[in-house]
Coordinates of C-alpha atoms and ligand atoms in Angstrom, one line a residue:
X1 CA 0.0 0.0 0.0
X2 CA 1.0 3.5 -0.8
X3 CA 0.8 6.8 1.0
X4 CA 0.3 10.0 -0.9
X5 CA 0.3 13.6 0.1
X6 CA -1.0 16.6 -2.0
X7 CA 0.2 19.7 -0.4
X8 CA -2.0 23.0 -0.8
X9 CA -0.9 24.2 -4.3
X10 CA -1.3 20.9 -5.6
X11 CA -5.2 20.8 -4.4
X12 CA -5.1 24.9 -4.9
X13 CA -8.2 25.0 -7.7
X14 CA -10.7 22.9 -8.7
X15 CA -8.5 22.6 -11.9
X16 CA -5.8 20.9 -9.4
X17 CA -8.3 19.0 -7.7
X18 CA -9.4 17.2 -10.8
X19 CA -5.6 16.8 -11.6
X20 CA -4.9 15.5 -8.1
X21 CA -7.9 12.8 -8.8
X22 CA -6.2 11.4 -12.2
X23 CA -3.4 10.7 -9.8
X24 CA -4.7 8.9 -7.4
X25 CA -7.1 6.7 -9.6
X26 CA -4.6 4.5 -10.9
X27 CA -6.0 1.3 -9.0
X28 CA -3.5 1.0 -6.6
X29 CA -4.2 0.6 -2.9
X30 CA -3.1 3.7 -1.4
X31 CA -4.1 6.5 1.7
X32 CA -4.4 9.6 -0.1
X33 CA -3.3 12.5 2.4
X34 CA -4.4 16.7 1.6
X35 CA -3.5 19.9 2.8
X36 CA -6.0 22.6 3.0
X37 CA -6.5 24.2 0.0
X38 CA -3.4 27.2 -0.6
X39 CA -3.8 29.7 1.1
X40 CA -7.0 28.8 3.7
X41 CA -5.2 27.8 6.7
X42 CA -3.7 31.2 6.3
X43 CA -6.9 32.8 5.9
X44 CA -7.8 31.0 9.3
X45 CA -4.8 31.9 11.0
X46 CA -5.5 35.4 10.3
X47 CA -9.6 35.0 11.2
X48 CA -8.0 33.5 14.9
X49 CA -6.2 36.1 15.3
X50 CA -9.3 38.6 15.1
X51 CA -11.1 37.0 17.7
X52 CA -7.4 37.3 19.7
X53 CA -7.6 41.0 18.9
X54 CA -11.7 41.1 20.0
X55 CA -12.4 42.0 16.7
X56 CA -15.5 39.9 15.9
X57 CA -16.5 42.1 13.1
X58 CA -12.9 41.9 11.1
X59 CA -13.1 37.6 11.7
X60 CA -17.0 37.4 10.1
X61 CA -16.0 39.5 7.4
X62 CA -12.9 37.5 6.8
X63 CA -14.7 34.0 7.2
X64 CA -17.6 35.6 4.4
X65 CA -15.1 36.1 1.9
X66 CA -13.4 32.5 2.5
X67 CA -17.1 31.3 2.2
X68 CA -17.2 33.2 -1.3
X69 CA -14.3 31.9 -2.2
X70 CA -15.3 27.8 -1.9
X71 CA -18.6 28.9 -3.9
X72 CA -16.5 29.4 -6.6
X73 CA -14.5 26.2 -5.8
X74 CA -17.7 24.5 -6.0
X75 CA -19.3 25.5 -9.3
X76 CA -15.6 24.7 -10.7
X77 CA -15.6 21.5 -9.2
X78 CA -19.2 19.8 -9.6
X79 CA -21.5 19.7 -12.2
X80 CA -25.2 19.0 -10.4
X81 CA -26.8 20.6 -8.4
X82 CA -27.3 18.1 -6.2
X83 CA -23.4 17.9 -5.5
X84 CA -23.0 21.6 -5.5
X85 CA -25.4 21.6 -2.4
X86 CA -24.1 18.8 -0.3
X87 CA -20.8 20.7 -0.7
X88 CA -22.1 24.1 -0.1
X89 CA -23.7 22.5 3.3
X90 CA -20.2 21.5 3.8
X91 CA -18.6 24.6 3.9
X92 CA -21.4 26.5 5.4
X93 CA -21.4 23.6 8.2
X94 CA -17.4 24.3 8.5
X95 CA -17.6 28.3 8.3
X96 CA -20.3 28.0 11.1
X97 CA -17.9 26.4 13.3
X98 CA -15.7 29.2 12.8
X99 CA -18.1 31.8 13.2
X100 CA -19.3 29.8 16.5
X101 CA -16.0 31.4 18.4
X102 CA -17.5 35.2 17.9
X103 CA -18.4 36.8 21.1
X104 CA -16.6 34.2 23.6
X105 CA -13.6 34.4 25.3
X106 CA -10.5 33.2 22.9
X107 CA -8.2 30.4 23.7
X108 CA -5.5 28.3 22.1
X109 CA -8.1 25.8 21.9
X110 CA -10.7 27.9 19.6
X111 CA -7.5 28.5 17.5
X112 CA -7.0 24.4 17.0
X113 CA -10.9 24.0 16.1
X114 CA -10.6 26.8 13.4
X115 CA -7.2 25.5 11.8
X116 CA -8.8 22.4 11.4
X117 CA -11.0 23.3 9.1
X118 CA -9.0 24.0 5.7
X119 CA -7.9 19.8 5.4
X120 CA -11.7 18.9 6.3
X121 CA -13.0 21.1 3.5
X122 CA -10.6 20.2 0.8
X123 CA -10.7 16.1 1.4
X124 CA -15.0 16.6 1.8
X125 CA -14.6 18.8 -1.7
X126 CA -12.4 15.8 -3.5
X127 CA -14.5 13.0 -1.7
X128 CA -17.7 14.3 -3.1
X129 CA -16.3 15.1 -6.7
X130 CA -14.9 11.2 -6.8
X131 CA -18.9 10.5 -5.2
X132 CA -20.2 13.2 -8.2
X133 CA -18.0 10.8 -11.2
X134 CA -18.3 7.5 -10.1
X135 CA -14.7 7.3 -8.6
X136 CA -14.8 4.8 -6.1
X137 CA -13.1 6.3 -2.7
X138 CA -13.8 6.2 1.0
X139 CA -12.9 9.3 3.3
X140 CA -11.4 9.0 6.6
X141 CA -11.7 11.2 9.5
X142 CA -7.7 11.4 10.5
X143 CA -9.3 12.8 14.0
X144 CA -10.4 9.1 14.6
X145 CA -6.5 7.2 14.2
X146 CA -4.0 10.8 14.3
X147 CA -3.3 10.8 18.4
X148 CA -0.7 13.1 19.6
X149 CA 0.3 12.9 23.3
X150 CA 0.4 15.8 25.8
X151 CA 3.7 16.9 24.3
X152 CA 1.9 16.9 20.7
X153 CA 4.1 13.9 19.9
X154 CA 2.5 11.1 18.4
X155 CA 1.4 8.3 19.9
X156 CA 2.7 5.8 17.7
X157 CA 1.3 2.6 18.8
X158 CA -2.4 4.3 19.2
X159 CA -2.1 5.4 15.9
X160 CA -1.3 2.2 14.0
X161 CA -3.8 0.3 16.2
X162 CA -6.9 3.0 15.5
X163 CA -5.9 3.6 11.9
X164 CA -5.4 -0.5 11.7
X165 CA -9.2 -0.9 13.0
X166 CA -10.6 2.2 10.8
X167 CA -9.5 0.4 7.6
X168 CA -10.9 -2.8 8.5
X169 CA -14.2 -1.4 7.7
X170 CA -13.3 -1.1 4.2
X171 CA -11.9 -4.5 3.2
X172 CA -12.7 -3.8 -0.7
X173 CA -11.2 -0.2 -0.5
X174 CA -8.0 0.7 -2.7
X175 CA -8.5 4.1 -2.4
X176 CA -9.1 6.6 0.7
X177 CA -8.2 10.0 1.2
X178 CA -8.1 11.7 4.6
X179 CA -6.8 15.3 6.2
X180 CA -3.1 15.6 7.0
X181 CA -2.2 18.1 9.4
X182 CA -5.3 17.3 12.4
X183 CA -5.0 14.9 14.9
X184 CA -6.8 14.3 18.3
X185 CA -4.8 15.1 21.7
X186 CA -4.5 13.3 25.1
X187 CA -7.7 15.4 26.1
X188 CA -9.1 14.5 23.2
X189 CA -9.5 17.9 21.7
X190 CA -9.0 18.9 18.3
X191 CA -5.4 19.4 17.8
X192 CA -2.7 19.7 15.1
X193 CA 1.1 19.2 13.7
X194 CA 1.9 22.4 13.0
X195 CA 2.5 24.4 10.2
X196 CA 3.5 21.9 7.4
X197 CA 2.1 19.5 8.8
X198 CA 0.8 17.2 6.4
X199 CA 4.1 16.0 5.5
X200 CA 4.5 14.6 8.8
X201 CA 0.7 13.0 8.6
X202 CA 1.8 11.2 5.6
X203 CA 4.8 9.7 6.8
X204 CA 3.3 9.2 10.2
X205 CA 0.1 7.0 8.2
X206 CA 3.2 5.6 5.8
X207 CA 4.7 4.5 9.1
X208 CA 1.8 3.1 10.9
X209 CA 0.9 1.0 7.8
X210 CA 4.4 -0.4 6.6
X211 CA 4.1 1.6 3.7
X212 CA 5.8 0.4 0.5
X213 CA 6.6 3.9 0.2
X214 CA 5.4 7.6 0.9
X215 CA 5.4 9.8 -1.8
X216 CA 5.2 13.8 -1.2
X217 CA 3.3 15.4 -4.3
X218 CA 4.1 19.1 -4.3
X219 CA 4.7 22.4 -6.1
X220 CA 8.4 21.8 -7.6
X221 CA 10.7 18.7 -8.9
X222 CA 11.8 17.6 -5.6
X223 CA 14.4 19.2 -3.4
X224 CA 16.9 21.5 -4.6
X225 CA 20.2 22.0 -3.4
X226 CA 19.3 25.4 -2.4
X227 CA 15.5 27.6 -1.7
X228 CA 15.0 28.0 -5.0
X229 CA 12.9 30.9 -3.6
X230 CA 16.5 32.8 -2.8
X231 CA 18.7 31.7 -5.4
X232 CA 18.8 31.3 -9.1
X233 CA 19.9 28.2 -11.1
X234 CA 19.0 25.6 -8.2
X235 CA 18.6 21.8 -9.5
X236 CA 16.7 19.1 -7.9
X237 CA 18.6 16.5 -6.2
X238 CA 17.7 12.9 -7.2
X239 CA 18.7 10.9 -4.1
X240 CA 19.1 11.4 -0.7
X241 CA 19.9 9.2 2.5
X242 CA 17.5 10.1 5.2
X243 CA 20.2 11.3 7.4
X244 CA 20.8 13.9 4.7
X245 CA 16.9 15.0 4.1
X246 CA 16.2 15.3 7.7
X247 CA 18.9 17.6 8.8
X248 CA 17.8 19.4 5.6
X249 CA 14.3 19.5 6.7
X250 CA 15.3 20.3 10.3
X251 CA 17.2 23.5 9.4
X252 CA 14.9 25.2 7.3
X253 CA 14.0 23.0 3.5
X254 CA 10.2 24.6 3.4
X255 CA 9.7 21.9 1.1
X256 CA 9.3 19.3 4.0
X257 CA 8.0 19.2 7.6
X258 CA 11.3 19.1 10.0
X259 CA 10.0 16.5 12.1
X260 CA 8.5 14.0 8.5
X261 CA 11.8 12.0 7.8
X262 CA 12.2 10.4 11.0
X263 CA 8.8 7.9 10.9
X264 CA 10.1 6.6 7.5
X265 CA 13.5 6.2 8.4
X266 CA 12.3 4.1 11.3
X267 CA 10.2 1.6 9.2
X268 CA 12.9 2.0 6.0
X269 CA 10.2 3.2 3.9
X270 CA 11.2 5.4 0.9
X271 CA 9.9 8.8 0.8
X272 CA 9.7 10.1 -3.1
X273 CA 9.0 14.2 -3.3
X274 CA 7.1 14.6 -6.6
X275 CA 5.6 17.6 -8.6
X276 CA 2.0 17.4 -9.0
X277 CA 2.6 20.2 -12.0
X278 CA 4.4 17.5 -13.7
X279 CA 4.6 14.2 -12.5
X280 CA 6.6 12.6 -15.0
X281 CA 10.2 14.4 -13.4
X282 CA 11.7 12.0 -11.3
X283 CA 11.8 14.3 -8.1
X284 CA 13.8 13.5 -4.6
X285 CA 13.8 10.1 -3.5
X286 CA 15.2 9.7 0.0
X287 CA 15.5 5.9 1.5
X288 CA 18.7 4.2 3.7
X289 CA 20.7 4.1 -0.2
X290 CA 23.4 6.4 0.8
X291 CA 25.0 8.0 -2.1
X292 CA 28.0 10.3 -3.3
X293 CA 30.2 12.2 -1.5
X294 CA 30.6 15.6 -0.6
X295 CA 28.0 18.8 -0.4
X296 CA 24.4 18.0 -1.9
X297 CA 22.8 21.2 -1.1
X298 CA 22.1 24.2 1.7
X299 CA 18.8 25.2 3.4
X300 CA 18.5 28.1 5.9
X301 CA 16.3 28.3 9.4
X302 CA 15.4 31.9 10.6
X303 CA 13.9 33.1 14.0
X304 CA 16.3 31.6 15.9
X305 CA 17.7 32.7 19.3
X306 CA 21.0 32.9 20.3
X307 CA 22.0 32.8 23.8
X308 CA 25.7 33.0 25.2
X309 CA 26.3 32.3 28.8
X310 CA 30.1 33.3 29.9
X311 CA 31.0 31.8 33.5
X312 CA 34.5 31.3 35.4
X313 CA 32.9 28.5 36.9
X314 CA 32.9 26.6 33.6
X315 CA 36.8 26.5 34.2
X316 CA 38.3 23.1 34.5
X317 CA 34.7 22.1 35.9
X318 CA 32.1 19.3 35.6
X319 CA 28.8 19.1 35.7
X320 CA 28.0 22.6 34.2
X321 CA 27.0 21.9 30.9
X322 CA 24.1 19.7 32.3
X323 CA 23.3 22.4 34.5
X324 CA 22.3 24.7 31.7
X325 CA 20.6 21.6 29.9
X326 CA 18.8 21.2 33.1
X327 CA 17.2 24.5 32.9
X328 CA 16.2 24.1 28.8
X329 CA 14.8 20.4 29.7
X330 CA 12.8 21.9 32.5
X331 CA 11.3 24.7 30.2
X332 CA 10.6 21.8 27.2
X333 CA 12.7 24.2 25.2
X334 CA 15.1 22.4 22.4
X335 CA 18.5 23.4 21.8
X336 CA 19.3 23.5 18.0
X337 CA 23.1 24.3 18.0
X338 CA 25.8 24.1 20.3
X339 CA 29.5 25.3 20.7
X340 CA 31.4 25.6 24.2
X341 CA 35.1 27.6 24.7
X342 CA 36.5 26.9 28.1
X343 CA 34.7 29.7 30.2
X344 CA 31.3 30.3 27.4
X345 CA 28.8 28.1 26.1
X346 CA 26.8 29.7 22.5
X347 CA 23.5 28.1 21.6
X348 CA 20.4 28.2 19.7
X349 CA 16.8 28.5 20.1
X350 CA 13.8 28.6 18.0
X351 CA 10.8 28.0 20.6
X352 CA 11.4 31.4 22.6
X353 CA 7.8 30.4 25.3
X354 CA 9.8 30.5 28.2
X355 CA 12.9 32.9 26.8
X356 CA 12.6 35.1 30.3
X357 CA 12.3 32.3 32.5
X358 CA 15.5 30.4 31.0
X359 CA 17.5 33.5 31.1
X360 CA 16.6 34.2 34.8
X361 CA 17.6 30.9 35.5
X362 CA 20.7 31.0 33.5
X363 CA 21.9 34.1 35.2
X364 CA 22.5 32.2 38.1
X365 CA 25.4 30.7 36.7
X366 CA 26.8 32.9 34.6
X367 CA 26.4 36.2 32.5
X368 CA 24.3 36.1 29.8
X369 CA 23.7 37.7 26.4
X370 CA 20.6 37.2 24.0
X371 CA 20.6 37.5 20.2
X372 CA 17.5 37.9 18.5
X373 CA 16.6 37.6 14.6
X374 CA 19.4 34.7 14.1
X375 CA 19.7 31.9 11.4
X376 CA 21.5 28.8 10.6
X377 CA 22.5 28.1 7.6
X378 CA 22.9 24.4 7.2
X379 CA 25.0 22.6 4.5
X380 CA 24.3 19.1 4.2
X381 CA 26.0 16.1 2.3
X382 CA 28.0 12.8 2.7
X383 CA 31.3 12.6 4.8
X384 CA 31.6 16.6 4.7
X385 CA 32.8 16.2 8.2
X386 CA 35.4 13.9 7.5
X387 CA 36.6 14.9 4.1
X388 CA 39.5 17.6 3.6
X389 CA 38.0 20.6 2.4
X390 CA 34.7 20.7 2.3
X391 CA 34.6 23.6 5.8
X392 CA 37.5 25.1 4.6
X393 CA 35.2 25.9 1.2
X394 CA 31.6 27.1 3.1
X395 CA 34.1 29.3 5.7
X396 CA 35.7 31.0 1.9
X397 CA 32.3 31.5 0.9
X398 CA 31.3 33.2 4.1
X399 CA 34.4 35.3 4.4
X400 CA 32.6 39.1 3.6
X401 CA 29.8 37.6 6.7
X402 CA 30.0 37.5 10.1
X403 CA 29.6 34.0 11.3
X404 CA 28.3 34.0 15.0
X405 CA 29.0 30.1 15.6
X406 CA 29.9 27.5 13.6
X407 CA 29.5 23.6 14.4
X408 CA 31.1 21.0 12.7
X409 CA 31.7 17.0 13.1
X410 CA 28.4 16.7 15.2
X411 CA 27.4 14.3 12.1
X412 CA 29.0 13.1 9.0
X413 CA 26.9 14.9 6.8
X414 CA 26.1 18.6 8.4
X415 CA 28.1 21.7 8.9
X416 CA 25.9 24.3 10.2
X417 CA 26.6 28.2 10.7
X418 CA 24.7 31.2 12.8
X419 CA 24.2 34.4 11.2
X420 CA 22.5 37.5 11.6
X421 CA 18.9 37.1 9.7
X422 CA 19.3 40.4 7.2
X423 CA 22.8 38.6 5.4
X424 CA 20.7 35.2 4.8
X425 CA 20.3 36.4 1.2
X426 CA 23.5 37.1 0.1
X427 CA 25.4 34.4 2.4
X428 CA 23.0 31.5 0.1
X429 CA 23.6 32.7 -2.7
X430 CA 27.7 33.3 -1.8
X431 CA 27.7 29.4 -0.9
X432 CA 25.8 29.0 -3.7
X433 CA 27.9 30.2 -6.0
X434 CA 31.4 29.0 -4.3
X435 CA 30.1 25.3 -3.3
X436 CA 28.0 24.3 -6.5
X437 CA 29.3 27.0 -9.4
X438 CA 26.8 29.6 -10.8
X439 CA 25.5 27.9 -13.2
Ligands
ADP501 P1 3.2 22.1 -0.1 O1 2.1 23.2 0.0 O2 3.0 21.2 -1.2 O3 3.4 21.4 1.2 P2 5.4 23.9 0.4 O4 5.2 25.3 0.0 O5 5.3 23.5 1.9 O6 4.5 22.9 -0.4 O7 6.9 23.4 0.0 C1 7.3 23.5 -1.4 C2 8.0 24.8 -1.6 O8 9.2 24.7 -0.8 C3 8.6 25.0 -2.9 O9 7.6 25.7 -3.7 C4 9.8 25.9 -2.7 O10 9.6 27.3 -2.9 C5 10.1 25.7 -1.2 N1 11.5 25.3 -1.0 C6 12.3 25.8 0.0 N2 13.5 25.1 0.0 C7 13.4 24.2 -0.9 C8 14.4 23.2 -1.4 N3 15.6 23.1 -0.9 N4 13.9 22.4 -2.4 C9 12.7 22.5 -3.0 N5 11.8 23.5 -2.6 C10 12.1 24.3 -1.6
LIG502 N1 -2.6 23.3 5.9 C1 -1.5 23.3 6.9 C2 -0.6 24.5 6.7 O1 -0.8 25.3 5.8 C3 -0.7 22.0 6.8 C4 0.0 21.7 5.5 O2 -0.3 22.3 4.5 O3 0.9 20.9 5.5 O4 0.3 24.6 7.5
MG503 MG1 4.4 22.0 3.0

């Protein structure tokens, strides 16, 4: 069995929609997994944060012209009228929800429940144009087999058991399609994977089924050895070991969900990243193969936090390095990067919740200094830690940047650099040109 994911450009028009269909009608047995339509769960982010604001008037206004939006969606999608009304009650039934939170008291719960609705709209719009053309598919609610635990991690063995049961129902099924991106928590409420999310729903179902493979259908060829939405001349990279795509993911590839490699590599199942525009280019595919040598391409993570604590204390000492972890364990805060001297320790940041709290805590063992607006550039490959050369060449491409850390030899296949946020630009496209030649 297959697992497939449409992100939201892929299911972005009624036009992609149908497209999306052709894809997924091939006969084979397979759990088709969509985004929200592009563009909605933005639109619901920004209704959320209305209500945050009090401004009930600004969220229905915002919610009316999302509802406009679907009519269209609809008359481009079905043909009858009797299919245009089931879907309209749909999406009136869905807007309703949101509109529900008006006048109440806003929480981070509300926010979950409105989120959620972009992936059940866009799989109850695709469900009922394959029920509208005789295209035989059954939908799955992902709220009923996606469990995430009080940490939002997921609950592996609850998932493959629930989703294990669901499909039971439907012996004769080879095709279902169900939301990426929502999931149930430990209280039960609504809840979801974060931005990106579907990636990680898809290999998370891949996972929980023994997929033969999980394929990632999106906007562009696969992943490129640099954000193609920064530099010129990037080229898709046909194979990568998972090692390599999920530091790439990690430190800032948009193109996948950080956290998506890691359920795959578990179960050795292949992820393939595939353009939906044009499905016939081979795309990324990342499995255990490891291949090549040397630097395969560069992503970059912003809205990281630096922090440097400098302490005397750290001199010929023990025991104060897990200190300081102590303190980011206790605050559920994970450290990205890392690099000690003998009396300083620099690291990284990204969930900044309990910033205040960890640097109160921190100054009792040392002086400490906080860098906001920070990002890491990652350069990932084969044995680039262990080859001669390969640090030598990013540290040339840097040289007209300031580099706040750098850490190197943590793995065979990352080197990773801090930099202030405004020379992101110019430091890709400087390694670009140095490590892979401007053309
Ligand atoms: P989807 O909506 O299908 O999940 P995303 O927008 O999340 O798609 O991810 C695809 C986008 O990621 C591409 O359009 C591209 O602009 C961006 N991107 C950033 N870095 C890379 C990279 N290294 N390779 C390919 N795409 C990248
Ligand atoms: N719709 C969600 C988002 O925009 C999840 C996803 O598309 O992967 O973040
Ligand atoms: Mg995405």
């Amino acid at each position: 069995m297959k697992v497939l994911k449409f992100g939201g450009t892929s299911v972005g028009s009624p036009e992609r929609m149908k497209n999306v269909s052709k894809l997924i009608t091939d006969g084979n047995k397979q759990i088709v997994v969509l985004s929200a339509m592009s563009g909605t769960t933005n639109n619901l982010v920004e209704i959320s944060d209305y209500y945050k604001k009090g401004n009930d008037d600004g969220a229905s206004n915002m919610i009316s012209a999302l509802e406009k939006k679907y009519d269209g969606v609809i008359e481009g999608l079905l043909q009858t009228q009797t299919f245009r009304d089931k879907a309209k009650a749909i999406i009136t039934r869905e807007c309703d929800v949101v509109r529900s939170f008006a006048h109440k008291p806003f929480n981070v719960q509300a926010e979950k429940m409105i989120l959620a609705r972009g992936e059940i709209m866009s799989t109850n719009l695709v469900q009922l144009y394959h029920e509208e053309n005789n295209i035989p598919s059954v939908l799955l609610n992902s709220l009923e087999f996606m469990f995430v635990d009080g940490d939002g991690e997921p609950v592996m063995t609850k998932i493959e058991s629930e989703l294990k049961k669901v499909l039971q129902r439907y012996p004769d099924t080879t095709l279902f399609i169900t939301q990426g991106f929502i999931c149930t928590n430990d209280k039960g409420e609504v809840d979801n994977l974060k931005r990106g999310g579907s990636d990680y729903s898809a290999s998370l179902i891949g996972a929980a089924i023994n997929a033969d493979v999980v394929e990632i259908w999106t906007d562009i060829d696969g992943i490129h050895n640099n954000d193609p939405r920064i530099v010129k001349n990037t080229h898709p990279i046909a194979e990568m070991s998972f090692d390599e795509a999920a530091e790439l993911a990690y430190f800032g590839a948009k193109i996948l969900h950080p956290s998506t490699v890691l359920p795959a590599k578990v179960k050795n199942i292949p992820v393939l990243l595939k353009n939906t525009m044009e499905p016939h280019a081979k795309g990324t595919t990342i499995s255990n193969k490891v291949t090549g040598t040397g630097i395969k391409a560069i992503a970059a993570k912003d809205g990281l936090t630096a922090i440097k604590i400098k302490s005397g204390r750290m001199l010929l000492a023990y025991g104060f390095l897990c200190r300081v972890f102590e303190i980011f364990e206790k605050y559920k805060t994970p450290i990205d990067l890392i690099t000690t001297s003998e009396v300083a320790l620099s690291l990284t940041i990204d969930k900044v919740d309990y910033l205040a709290q960890i640097t109160d805590e921190l100054k009792k063992l040392g002086t400490v200094e906080i860098d906001k607006d920070q990002t890491i550039i990652c350069i990932v490959g084969n044995m680039i830690a262990e080859e001669q050369g390969h640090a030598t060449e990013v540290l040339k491409s840097l040289k007209d940047i300031s580099v706040r850390m750098i850490c190197y030899g943590g793995s065979d296949h990352n080197i990773s650099v801090l930099i202030d946020t405004k020379n992101k630009e110019k430091a890709l496209i400087a390694l670009n040109d140095n490590l892979f030649g401007n053309n």
